Amino acid sequence: ETSKDQQIEVVWVAKNYEKGDIEGDTYEVVKGDTLWEIAEAVYGSGFEWGRILEANKDSIGFLANGSQALITPGQVLRLP
């Protein structure tokens, strides 16, 4: 009996935070985080994500076309 090759599809799912879920001056990124969701957790609005980007511009990369900020699990962000 032969078995079929199985492919595992990795699906990324964004976290769904609410205001107050993240507190403090810093935050360690976990899988599924986005700057938008972190901003919702800290400030109550995803539209405030630029505040986090600006405070961490020395440690946040971008896609080659510049369209998206890249954060990675384990990265520690300053929260202004």
GROMACS .gro file of N, CA and C in nm:
model
  240
    1GLU      N    1   0.084  -0.118   0.000
    1GLU     CA    2   0.000   0.000   0.000
    1GLU      C    3   0.088   0.124   0.000
    2THR      N    4   0.059   0.216  -0.088
    2THR     CA    5   0.136   0.340  -0.094
    2THR      C    6   0.051   0.454  -0.041
    3SER      N    7   0.117   0.548   0.021
    3SER     CA    8   0.044   0.664   0.072
    3SER      C    9   0.071   0.785  -0.017
    4LYS      N   10  -0.027   0.868  -0.028
    4LYS     CA   11  -0.011   0.988  -0.108
    4LYS      C   12   0.076   1.088  -0.032
    5ASP      N   13   0.153   1.164  -0.107
    5ASP     CA   14   0.230   1.271  -0.043
    5ASP      C   15   0.131   1.375   0.009
    6GLN      N   16   0.152   1.414   0.132
    6GLN     CA   17   0.063   1.515   0.191
    6GLN      C   18   0.136   1.648   0.196
    7GLN      N   19   0.066   1.751   0.155
    7GLN     CA   20   0.121   1.885   0.165
    7GLN      C   21   0.052   1.955   0.280
    8ILE      N   22   0.130   2.020   0.360
    8ILE     CA   23   0.075   2.096   0.471
    8ILE      C   24   0.073   2.243   0.431
    9GLU      N   25  -0.043   2.300   0.434
    9GLU     CA   26  -0.056   2.441   0.400
    9GLU      C   27  -0.052   2.522   0.529
   10VAL      N   28   0.038   2.618   0.532
   10VAL     CA   29   0.049   2.704   0.649
   10VAL      C   30  -0.039   2.826   0.625
   11VAL      N   31  -0.132   2.846   0.713
   11VAL     CA   32  -0.225   2.958   0.699
   11VAL      C   33  -0.195   3.059   0.810
   12TRP      N   34  -0.174   3.183   0.769
   12TRP     CA   35  -0.148   3.290   0.865
   12TRP      C   36  -0.281   3.349   0.906
   13VAL      N   37  -0.301   3.363   1.037
   13VAL     CA   38  -0.424   3.422   1.089
   13VAL      C   39  -0.386   3.537   1.181
   14ALA      N   40  -0.440   3.654   1.152
   14ALA     CA   41  -0.410   3.771   1.234
   14ALA      C   42  -0.473   3.757   1.372
   15LYS      N   43  -0.404   3.811   1.470
   15LYS     CA   44  -0.461   3.819   1.604
   15LYS      C   45  -0.576   3.919   1.600
   16ASN      N   46  -0.667   3.909   1.693
   16ASN     CA   47  -0.778   4.003   1.699
   16ASN      C   48  -0.782   4.062   1.840
   17TYR      N   49  -0.700   4.163   1.861
   17TYR     CA   50  -0.690   4.225   1.992
   17TYR      C   51  -0.795   4.332   2.013
   18GLU      N   52  -0.820   4.361   2.140
   18GLU     CA   53  -0.907   4.473   2.179
   18GLU      C   54  -0.826   4.565   2.268
   19LYS      N   55  -0.868   4.690   2.277
   19LYS     CA   56  -0.795   4.788   2.358
   19LYS      C   57  -0.775   4.733   2.499
   20GLY      N   58  -0.652   4.747   2.548
   20GLY     CA   59  -0.617   4.700   2.680
   20GLY      C   60  -0.554   4.562   2.682
   21ASP      N   61  -0.559   4.490   2.568
   21ASP     CA   62  -0.498   4.357   2.564
   21ASP      C   63  -0.346   4.363   2.573
   22ILE      N   64  -0.287   4.476   2.532
   22ILE     CA   65  -0.143   4.495   2.541
   22ILE      C   66  -0.119   4.623   2.620
   23GLU      N   67  -0.037   4.611   2.725
   23GLU     CA   68  -0.005   4.726   2.808
   23GLU      C   69   0.145   4.732   2.829
   24GLY      N   70   0.196   4.849   2.864
   24GLY     CA   71   0.337   4.865   2.893
   24GLY      C   72   0.408   4.947   2.787
   25ASP      N   73   0.540   4.963   2.807
   25ASP     CA   74   0.622   5.045   2.717
   25ASP      C   75   0.682   4.966   2.603
   26THR      N   76   0.682   4.831   2.618
   26THR     CA   77   0.735   4.746   2.513
   26THR      C   78   0.643   4.626   2.495
   27TYR      N   79   0.660   4.559   2.381
   27TYR     CA   80   0.578   4.442   2.351
   27TYR      C   81   0.659   4.346   2.265
   28GLU      N   82   0.655   4.216   2.299
   28GLU     CA   83   0.723   4.115   2.219
   28GLU      C   84   0.623   4.056   2.120
   29VAL      N   85   0.656   4.069   1.992
   29VAL     CA   86   0.571   4.023   1.883
   29VAL      C   87   0.552   3.872   1.889
   30VAL      N   88   0.429   3.826   1.866
   30VAL     CA   89   0.400   3.683   1.856
   30VAL      C   90   0.343   3.655   1.717
   31LYS      N   91   0.344   3.529   1.679
   31LYS     CA   92   0.294   3.488   1.548
   31LYS      C   93   0.151   3.538   1.528
   32GLY      N   94   0.125   3.597   1.414
   32GLY     CA   95  -0.008   3.647   1.382
   32GLY      C   96  -0.025   3.795   1.409
   33ASP      N   97   0.073   3.858   1.474
   33ASP     CA   98   0.063   4.000   1.503
   33ASP      C   99   0.081   4.085   1.378
   34THR      N  100   0.013   4.197   1.376
   34THR     CA  101   0.035   4.302   1.277
   34THR      C  102   0.045   4.433   1.354
   35LEU      N  103   0.107   4.533   1.294
   35LEU     CA  104   0.113   4.663   1.360
   35LEU      C  105  -0.028   4.717   1.383
   36TRP      N  106  -0.119   4.691   1.288
   36TRP     CA  107  -0.258   4.735   1.302
   36TRP      C  108  -0.322   4.675   1.427
   37GLU      N  109  -0.308   4.544   1.445
   37GLU     CA  110  -0.368   4.477   1.560
   37GLU      C  111  -0.303   4.520   1.691
   38ILE      N  112  -0.171   4.537   1.689
   38ILE     CA  113  -0.104   4.584   1.810
   38ILE      C  114  -0.155   4.723   1.847
   39ALA      N  115  -0.170   4.809   1.748
   39ALA     CA  116  -0.222   4.945   1.774
   39ALA      C  117  -0.363   4.939   1.830
   40GLU      N  118  -0.446   4.848   1.780
   40GLU     CA  119  -0.581   4.833   1.836
   40GLU      C  120  -0.574   4.794   1.983
   41ALA      N  121  -0.480   4.705   2.017
   41ALA     CA  122  -0.467   4.658   2.155
   41ALA      C  123  -0.415   4.767   2.248
   42VAL      N  124  -0.326   4.852   2.196
   42VAL     CA  125  -0.263   4.954   2.280
   42VAL      C  126  -0.346   5.082   2.285
   43TYR      N  127  -0.387   5.130   2.167
   43TYR     CA  128  -0.451   5.262   2.157
   43TYR      C  129  -0.601   5.258   2.132
   44GLY      N  130  -0.653   5.140   2.098
   44GLY     CA  131  -0.795   5.130   2.069
   44GLY      C  132  -0.830   5.155   1.924
   45SER      N  133  -0.728   5.179   1.839
   45SER     CA  134  -0.752   5.203   1.697
   45SER      C  135  -0.634   5.155   1.614
   46GLY      N  136  -0.663   5.072   1.515
   46GLY     CA  137  -0.559   5.025   1.424
   46GLY      C  138  -0.497   5.138   1.343
   47PHE      N  139  -0.572   5.247   1.326
   47PHE     CA  140  -0.522   5.360   1.249
   47PHE      C  141  -0.400   5.425   1.315
   48GLU      N  142  -0.373   5.390   1.440
   48GLU     CA  143  -0.259   5.446   1.513
   48GLU      C  144  -0.131   5.365   1.491
   49TRP      N  145  -0.132   5.267   1.400
   49TRP     CA  146  -0.017   5.180   1.380
   49TRP      C  147   0.110   5.257   1.344
   50GLY      N  148   0.096   5.371   1.281
   50GLY     CA  149   0.212   5.451   1.242
   50GLY      C  150   0.292   5.501   1.361
   51ARG      N  151   0.228   5.518   1.475
   51ARG     CA  152   0.299   5.559   1.597
   51ARG      C  153   0.400   5.452   1.637
   52ILE      N  154   0.360   5.326   1.626
   52ILE     CA  155   0.450   5.215   1.660
   52ILE      C  156   0.561   5.204   1.556
   53LEU      N  157   0.525   5.218   1.429
   53LEU     CA  158   0.625   5.214   1.321
   53LEU      C  159   0.729   5.323   1.343
   54GLU      N  160   0.686   5.445   1.368
   54GLU     CA  161   0.779   5.557   1.386
   54GLU      C  162   0.873   5.533   1.504
   55ALA      N  163   0.821   5.481   1.614
   55ALA     CA  164   0.902   5.456   1.734
   55ALA      C  165   1.001   5.342   1.715
   56ASN      N  166   0.979   5.259   1.612
   56ASN     CA  167   1.062   5.140   1.590
   56ASN      C  168   1.122   5.136   1.450
   57LYS      N  169   1.130   5.252   1.385
   57LYS     CA  170   1.171   5.254   1.244
   57LYS      C  171   1.311   5.197   1.220
   58ASP      N  172   1.393   5.196   1.326
   58ASP     CA  173   1.528   5.139   1.312
   58ASP      C  174   1.528   4.987   1.313
   59SER      N  175   1.416   4.925   1.353
   59SER     CA  176   1.415   4.778   1.364
   59SER      C  177   1.303   4.711   1.285
   60ILE      N  178   1.225   4.789   1.209
   60ILE     CA  179   1.117   4.732   1.128
   60ILE      C  180   1.155   4.742   0.981
   61GLY      N  181   1.153   4.628   0.914
   61GLY     CA  182   1.185   4.625   0.772
   61GLY      C  183   1.060   4.641   0.688
   62PHE      N  184   1.079   4.641   0.557
   62PHE     CA  185   0.968   4.654   0.462
   62PHE      C  186   0.983   4.552   0.351
   63LEU      N  187   0.872   4.518   0.288
   63LEU     CA  188   0.878   4.437   0.166
   63LEU      C  189   0.957   4.515   0.062
   64ALA      N  190   1.011   4.446  -0.035
   64ALA     CA  191   1.094   4.509  -0.137
   64ALA      C  192   1.026   4.627  -0.205
   65ASN      N  193   0.894   4.618  -0.224
   65ASN     CA  194   0.823   4.727  -0.290
   65ASN      C  195   0.781   4.837  -0.193
   66GLY      N  196   0.817   4.822  -0.064
   66GLY     CA  197   0.789   4.923   0.036
   66GLY      C  198   0.645   4.930   0.082
   67SER      N  199   0.565   4.832   0.041
   67SER     CA  200   0.422   4.841   0.068
   67SER      C  201   0.380   4.793   0.206
   68GLN      N  202   0.466   4.720   0.275
   68GLN     CA  203   0.423   4.663   0.402
   68GLN      C  204   0.539   4.655   0.500
   69ALA      N  205   0.512   4.697   0.624
   69ALA     CA  206   0.612   4.684   0.729
   69ALA      C  207   0.619   4.539   0.775
   70LEU      N  208   0.740   4.494   0.807
   70LEU     CA  209   0.759   4.355   0.847
   70LEU      C  210   0.802   4.347   0.993
   71ILE      N  211   0.725   4.276   1.073
   71ILE     CA  212   0.763   4.247   1.211
   71ILE      C  213   0.768   4.096   1.223
   72THR      N  214   0.850   4.049   1.317
   72THR     CA  215   0.869   3.905   1.329
   72THR      C  216   0.851   3.860   1.475
   73PRO      N  217   0.801   3.738   1.494
   73PRO     CA  218   0.786   3.686   1.630
   73PRO      C  219   0.917   3.696   1.707
   74GLY      N  220   0.908   3.740   1.831
   74GLY     CA  221   1.026   3.755   1.915
   74GLY      C  222   1.082   3.897   1.914
   75GLN      N  223   1.045   3.974   1.813
   75GLN     CA  224   1.092   4.113   1.803
   75GLN      C  225   1.026   4.194   1.915
   76VAL      N  226   1.104   4.279   1.980
   76VAL     CA  227   1.050   4.364   2.087
   76VAL      C  228   1.029   4.504   2.033
   77LEU      N  229   0.906   4.552   2.042
   77LEU     CA  230   0.870   4.684   1.992
   77LEU      C  231   0.853   4.782   2.107
   78ARG      N  232   0.896   4.905   2.086
   78ARG     CA  233   0.869   5.013   2.181
   78ARG      C  234   0.729   5.065   2.151
   79LEU      N  235   0.653   5.091   2.257
   79LEU     CA  236   0.516   5.141   2.242
   79LEU      C  237   0.510   5.283   2.300
   80PRO      N  238   0.505   5.383   2.213
   80PRO     CA  239   0.504   5.522   2.260
   80PRO      C  240   0.373   5.560   2.327
   0.00000   0.00000   0.00000
